[in-house]
Short mmCIF file of C-alpha atoms in Angstrom, two decimals:
data_model
loop_
_atom_site.label_atom_id
_atom_site.label_comp_id
_atom_site.label_asym_id
_atom_site.label_seq_id
_atom_site.Cartn_x
_atom_site.Cartn_y
_atom_site.Cartn_z
CA UNK A 208 -112.11 -42.43 37.22
CA UNK A 209 -108.66 -39.82 38.82
CA UNK A 210 -108.62 -40.18 42.54
CA UNK A 211 -108.26 -36.60 43.54
CA UNK A 212 -104.36 -35.60 44.54
CA UNK A 213 -103.71 -35.18 48.32
CA UNK A 214 -104.49 -32.42 50.27
CA UNK A 215 -101.70 -29.74 49.36
CA UNK A 216 -101.32 -30.47 46.00
CA UNK A 217 -101.24 -26.55 44.65
CA UNK A 218 -104.53 -25.24 43.25
CA UNK A 219 -105.58 -21.83 42.05
CA UNK A 220 -104.90 -20.27 45.57
CA UNK A 221 -108.31 -20.68 46.30
CA UNK A 222 -110.26 -22.24 49.43
CA UNK A 223 -111.44 -25.45 48.31
CA UNK A 224 -108.87 -26.22 45.83
CA UNK A 225 -105.26 -26.53 47.80
CA UNK A 226 -106.97 -27.06 51.10
CA UNK A 227 -110.31 -28.04 52.89
CA UNK A 228 -111.50 -29.55 49.23
CA UNK A 229 -115.11 -30.90 49.34
CA UNK A 230 -113.96 -34.09 47.52
CA UNK A 231 -111.69 -35.23 50.41
CA UNK A 232 -113.02 -37.70 52.46
CA UNK A 233 -114.09 -36.36 55.86
CA UNK A 234 -114.80 -32.73 54.77
CA UNK A 235 -118.41 -32.30 55.67
CA UNK A 236 -117.73 -33.60 59.11
CA UNK A 237 -115.14 -30.69 59.34
CA UNK A 238 -117.31 -28.33 57.93
CA UNK A 239 -120.52 -29.70 60.72
CA UNK A 240 -118.23 -29.68 63.91
CA UNK A 241 -117.52 -25.87 62.97
CA UNK A 242 -121.75 -25.60 62.37
CA UNK A 243 -121.89 -27.41 65.97
CA UNK A 244 -119.91 -24.71 67.40
CA UNK A 245 -121.42 -21.93 66.42
CA UNK A 246 -124.76 -22.54 64.51
CA UNK A 247 -126.78 -21.91 68.05
CA UNK A 248 -125.27 -18.36 68.03
CA UNK A 249 -125.96 -17.37 64.46
CA UNK A 250 -129.49 -18.42 64.70
CA UNK A 251 -129.97 -16.69 67.80
CA UNK A 252 -128.47 -13.38 65.73
CA UNK A 253 -130.33 -13.99 63.09
CA UNK A 254 -133.69 -14.50 65.04
CA UNK A 255 -133.16 -11.25 67.07
CA UNK A 256 -132.63 -9.40 63.70
CA UNK A 257 -136.24 -10.31 62.79
CA UNK A 258 -135.16 -13.10 60.41
CA UNK A 259 -138.69 -14.96 60.00
CA UNK A 260 -142.00 -15.78 58.01
CA UNK A 261 -141.92 -13.95 54.82
CA UNK A 262 -138.40 -13.22 54.25
CA UNK A 263 -135.89 -13.98 51.25
CA UNK A 264 -132.81 -15.47 52.43
CA UNK A 265 -129.73 -15.70 50.84
CA UNK A 266 -127.00 -18.07 52.39
CA UNK A 267 -123.83 -17.50 50.80
CA UNK A 268 -120.68 -19.84 51.37
CA UNK A 269 -123.69 -22.36 52.76
CA UNK A 270 -121.30 -25.62 53.38
CA UNK A 271 -123.46 -28.32 54.24
CA UNK A 272 -126.34 -26.25 54.91
CA UNK A 273 -126.90 -26.27 58.27
CA UNK A 274 -127.81 -22.63 58.49
CA UNK A 275 -130.01 -22.57 55.61
CA UNK A 276 -132.40 -25.38 56.92
CA UNK A 277 -132.47 -23.75 60.73
CA UNK A 278 -133.49 -20.45 58.87
CA UNK A 279 -136.02 -22.68 56.83
CA UNK A 280 -137.51 -24.94 60.34
CA UNK A 281 -136.22 -22.60 63.13
CA UNK A 282 -137.00 -19.48 61.85
CA UNK A 283 -139.88 -20.33 59.22
CA UNK A 284 -138.74 -17.96 56.72
CA UNK A 285 -140.23 -18.00 53.23
CA UNK A 286 -137.11 -19.54 51.17
CA UNK A 287 -133.43 -19.91 51.04
CA UNK A 288 -130.91 -19.29 48.10
CA UNK A 289 -128.05 -21.51 49.31
CA UNK A 290 -124.73 -20.34 47.01
CA UNK A 291 -121.94 -22.74 47.08
CA UNK A 292 -118.68 -23.17 44.49
CA UNK A 293 -119.28 -26.64 44.89
CA UNK A 294 -122.80 -27.62 46.35
CA UNK A 295 -122.53 -31.45 46.77
CA UNK A 296 -123.36 -30.95 50.20
CA UNK A 297 -126.21 -28.72 49.91
CA UNK A 298 -127.55 -30.90 47.12
CA UNK A 299 -127.71 -34.22 49.52
CA UNK A 300 -130.07 -32.34 52.15
CA UNK A 301 -132.67 -30.90 49.92
CA UNK A 302 -135.47 -29.32 51.82
CA UNK A 303 -139.04 -27.33 50.72
CA UNK A 304 -138.12 -23.87 50.64
CA UNK A 305 -134.45 -24.23 49.97
CA UNK A 306 -132.84 -23.58 46.20
CA UNK A 307 -129.26 -24.48 45.25
CA UNK A 308 -127.14 -22.19 43.53
CA UNK A 309 -123.55 -23.34 42.75
CA UNK A 310 -122.07 -19.83 42.06
CA UNK A 311 -119.01 -17.57 42.68
CA UNK A 312 -119.81 -14.80 44.41
CA UNK A 313 -116.67 -12.69 42.82
CA UNK A 314 -117.29 -13.05 39.51
CA UNK A 315 -118.80 -10.37 37.93
CA UNK A 316 -122.38 -11.47 36.81
CA UNK A 317 -123.15 -12.75 40.51
CA UNK A 318 -126.40 -10.80 41.20
CA UNK A 319 -128.73 -13.58 42.48
CA UNK A 320 -131.48 -10.72 43.10
CA UNK A 321 -132.56 -9.00 46.22
CA UNK A 322 -133.38 -10.50 50.02
CA UNK A 323 -134.40 -9.56 53.08
CA UNK A 324 -131.23 -11.24 54.58
CA UNK A 325 -127.60 -11.73 53.07
CA UNK A 326 -125.54 -14.19 55.26
CA UNK A 327 -122.26 -15.09 54.77
CA UNK A 328 -120.34 -16.84 57.36
CA UNK A 329 -116.48 -18.12 57.37
CA UNK A 330 -116.34 -16.56 53.67
CA UNK A 331 -114.89 -13.31 53.17
CA UNK A 332 -111.63 -14.41 55.18
CA UNK A 333 -110.67 -16.57 52.32
CA UNK A 334 -110.98 -13.76 49.87
CA UNK A 335 -109.66 -10.75 48.32
CA UNK A 336 -110.97 -7.43 48.07
CA UNK A 337 -113.34 -7.50 50.89
CA UNK A 338 -114.41 -3.88 51.07
CA UNK A 339 -115.33 -4.59 47.36
CA UNK A 340 -117.36 -7.55 48.25
CA UNK A 341 -119.32 -5.87 50.94
CA UNK A 342 -120.54 -3.41 48.64
CA UNK A 343 -121.42 -5.82 46.30
CA UNK A 344 -123.24 -7.91 48.63
CA UNK A 345 -125.17 -4.57 50.21
CA UNK A 346 -126.69 -4.22 47.29
CA UNK A 347 -128.68 -7.47 47.03
CA UNK A 348 -130.49 -6.34 49.72
CA UNK A 349 -134.11 -4.60 49.68
CA UNK A 350 -135.32 -1.88 51.48
CA UNK A 351 -134.47 -2.52 55.39
CA UNK A 352 -132.68 -5.85 54.65
CA UNK A 353 -129.92 -6.86 56.58
CA UNK A 354 -126.46 -8.42 56.07
CA UNK A 355 -124.89 -10.05 58.15
CA UNK A 356 -121.13 -11.19 58.05
CA UNK A 357 -119.54 -13.36 60.29
CA UNK A 358 -115.93 -14.44 60.13
CA UNK A 359 -112.94 -15.88 62.63
CA UNK A 360 -110.86 -13.49 64.91
CA UNK A 361 -107.53 -14.65 66.03
CA UNK A 362 -106.85 -14.00 69.54
CA UNK A 363 -103.90 -15.77 70.66
CA UNK A 364 -101.51 -16.92 68.28
CA UNK A 365 -99.42 -13.54 68.52
CA UNK A 366 -99.92 -13.45 72.44
CA UNK A 367 -98.07 -14.77 75.00
CA UNK A 368 -98.08 -17.72 76.64
CA UNK A 369 -96.81 -20.05 73.91
CA UNK A 370 -98.20 -23.11 73.96
CA UNK A 371 -98.49 -26.49 71.09
CA UNK A 372 -101.92 -24.99 70.43
CA UNK A 373 -100.95 -20.86 70.11
CA UNK A 374 -98.04 -22.52 67.64
CA UNK A 375 -100.01 -24.54 65.60
CA UNK A 376 -102.56 -21.91 64.97
CA UNK A 377 -99.48 -19.44 64.32
CA UNK A 378 -98.64 -21.58 61.49
CA UNK A 379 -102.08 -22.57 60.12
CA UNK A 380 -103.00 -18.60 59.64
CA UNK A 381 -99.49 -17.64 58.29
CA UNK A 382 -99.43 -21.16 56.17
CA UNK A 383 -102.97 -20.77 54.93
CA UNK A 384 -102.63 -16.96 53.98
CA UNK A 385 -99.66 -17.46 52.05
CA UNK A 386 -101.08 -20.05 50.06
CA UNK A 387 -104.97 -19.46 49.81
CA UNK A 388 -104.77 -15.86 50.76
CA UNK A 389 -106.75 -16.37 54.18
CA UNK A 390 -106.65 -12.97 55.80
CA UNK A 391 -108.59 -12.65 59.51
CA UNK A 392 -106.39 -9.69 60.21
CA UNK A 393 -108.80 -7.10 58.87
CA UNK A 394 -112.08 -9.01 60.52
CA UNK A 395 -112.27 -6.32 62.98
CA UNK A 396 -112.81 -3.56 60.59
CA UNK A 397 -116.32 -5.17 59.35
CA UNK A 398 -118.05 -2.83 61.26
CA UNK A 399 -116.85 0.02 59.70
CA UNK A 400 -116.77 -1.62 55.84
CA UNK A 401 -120.71 -1.86 56.55
CA UNK A 402 -120.81 1.68 57.02
CA UNK A 403 -119.01 2.55 54.20
CA UNK A 404 -121.23 0.25 51.91
CA UNK A 405 -123.98 2.67 52.97
CA UNK A 406 -125.75 0.50 55.73
CA UNK A 407 -127.09 1.62 59.25
CA UNK A 408 -127.00 1.43 61.82
CA UNK A 409 -124.39 -1.38 62.10
CA UNK A 410 -123.06 -3.56 64.95
CA UNK A 411 -121.19 -6.41 66.32
CA UNK A 412 -120.14 -9.57 68.33
CA UNK A 413 -117.60 -11.94 69.30
CA UNK A 414 -118.12 -15.04 70.24
CA UNK A 415 -115.33 -17.77 71.58
CA UNK A 416 -116.90 -21.02 72.20
CA UNK A 417 -114.77 -23.30 75.16
CA UNK A 418 -111.94 -25.40 73.87
CA UNK A 419 -112.85 -28.78 76.03
CA UNK A 420 -111.67 -32.11 75.11
CA UNK A 421 -113.79 -33.64 72.57
CA UNK A 422 -115.98 -30.43 71.82
CA UNK A 423 -116.66 -29.63 68.66
CA UNK A 424 -114.55 -26.59 68.06
CA UNK A 425 -111.73 -28.82 69.48
CA UNK A 426 -112.24 -31.15 66.95
CA UNK A 427 -112.54 -28.80 64.14
CA UNK A 428 -109.54 -27.05 64.45
CA UNK A 429 -107.67 -30.68 65.17
CA UNK A 430 -109.21 -31.56 61.89
CA UNK A 431 -108.40 -28.25 59.93
CA UNK A 432 -104.57 -28.82 60.71
CA UNK A 433 -104.69 -32.37 59.45
CA UNK A 434 -106.08 -30.85 56.46
CA UNK A 435 -103.83 -27.65 56.02
CA UNK A 436 -100.92 -29.84 57.27
CA UNK A 437 -98.24 -29.23 54.45
CA UNK A 438 -99.34 -25.17 54.37
CA UNK A 439 -98.37 -25.61 58.41
CA UNK A 440 -95.23 -27.31 57.99
CA UNK A 441 -94.00 -24.77 55.09
CA UNK A 442 -94.10 -21.96 57.16
CA UNK A 443 -91.31 -23.78 59.33
CA UNK A 444 -92.70 -22.54 62.55
CA UNK A 445 -93.65 -26.19 63.35
CA UNK A 446 -92.46 -29.82 62.37
CA UNK A 447 -95.31 -33.05 61.85
CA UNK A 448 -94.11 -33.34 66.07
CA UNK A 449 -95.38 -30.21 66.59
CA UNK A 450 -98.41 -30.46 65.44
CA UNK A 451 -99.20 -34.43 66.42
CA UNK A 452 -98.59 -32.53 69.64
CA UNK A 453 -100.95 -29.66 69.23
CA UNK A 454 -103.70 -32.12 68.36
CA UNK A 455 -102.88 -34.38 71.58
CA UNK A 456 -103.34 -30.75 73.63
CA UNK A 457 -106.21 -30.08 72.30
CA UNK A 458 -107.58 -33.74 73.56
CA UNK A 459 -106.40 -33.41 77.11
CA UNK A 460 -107.25 -31.87 80.31
CA UNK A 461 -103.98 -29.69 80.18
CA UNK A 462 -105.01 -27.82 77.20
CA UNK A 463 -105.69 -24.19 78.63
CA UNK A 464 -106.41 -21.63 75.65
CA UNK A 465 -108.62 -19.46 73.82
CA UNK A 466 -110.25 -20.50 70.59
CA UNK A 467 -110.50 -18.22 67.67
CA UNK A 468 -113.60 -16.19 67.98
CA UNK A 469 -116.47 -15.72 65.55
CA UNK A 470 -117.21 -11.61 65.21
CA UNK A 471 -120.31 -11.40 63.77
CA UNK A 472 -121.16 -7.94 62.16
CA UNK A 473 -124.85 -6.67 60.43
CA UNK A 474 -125.76 -3.33 59.18
CA UNK A 475 -128.90 -2.77 57.56
CA UNK A 476 -129.91 -1.14 54.21
CA UNK A 477 -131.87 2.13 54.70
CA UNK A 478 -135.54 1.95 52.87
CA UNK A 479 -134.59 5.84 51.18
CA UNK A 480 -131.15 4.15 49.23
CA UNK A 481 -133.09 1.50 47.82
CA UNK A 482 -135.92 3.23 45.79
CA UNK A 483 -133.55 2.88 43.24
CA UNK A 484 -133.68 -0.92 42.73
CA UNK A 485 -135.42 -2.71 40.29
CA UNK A 486 -137.69 -5.40 41.51
CA UNK A 487 -136.89 -8.72 41.42
CA UNK A 488 -138.89 -11.86 42.03
CA UNK A 489 -136.78 -13.43 44.82
CA UNK A 490 -137.00 -10.42 47.04
CA UNK A 491 -139.53 -9.74 49.09
CA UNK A 492 -142.46 -7.44 48.90
CA UNK A 493 -143.11 -3.90 50.94
CA UNK A 494 -141.95 -4.41 54.40
#
C-alpha cells in the first residue's frame, strides 16, 4: 500500500488535498477541536431557528458529523443527510436517521433534494464563486426552509499589535489563499448574498471563542498551523522558528489575542417563491 505524500504536496488546489487531507493521522482530532469550540453556538442558533421533530436537514461539509449527530439527538430532527467529499469519518460514526453522501457540492449535478434546513460550516470559505453556490444551496430549501452558513472572519492579522499569533495567522491566511483558495475576506458579505439569493428575512452574528492555554480553539489553531506549515513558510512572512514561537505563545499565559471569529448568517426561503418546485421524497411535507 502506497503511503500518502507529505502534507503540503500540491494537489489540485483544494481543501483536503494539498492540505488537511483526511488520510493524515490526527485530522479527525483537529476537526473535533473546532467542533468543541463552535458546536454549542451552532446548535443554539439552529435550535433558535426551529430545528426539531419532522425537519429534514442537509449538513454540508459535515466532517466528523458532530453537528449532524446533535441535530438528530438534541434537536430530534427527522433525518440528516450528511455530505462531504470524503466521508470516512462520517461512515465511522453511523446513527439512526443519518444518511451519508460522498459528493462535491460544486458539481453541476449536485441536487440531493429539498430540505427544511441546509447547513454549511467552514465550507464556502474554501470555494470560489460563493454567490453562485449560495444561490444553488437556497434552491435546496422547501417553502419556509432556512439556509445557515458559518465561516471564519479574520479579526486581528492585519491590525496591530504584532504578536507571534498575529504573524502566524497572517501567514496562514495568505498561504492558504495562494495554495487552496481559502478566502475569508468576503464572509461579512454573506447576509447580502443570502438576500440576493431571494431569502428573507436574513440576519447574522459573530462568535469569538477565547484563546486560553489548552482550550479547543487554541489546540485547533496550533494543529492547523502545523498542517499548513509549508504554505505559511512559502509566504516569506514566517520561518519555522516563528511558527514554533506562535505555537508556544498560544500555549502560554502570555497570549493576549483574539481568535478568528465565526460569522453565522441565515435566511429563509419565502413560501411563495417555492411553489414552482417539484416535491422530493427527502423534503418535508406542508409546513
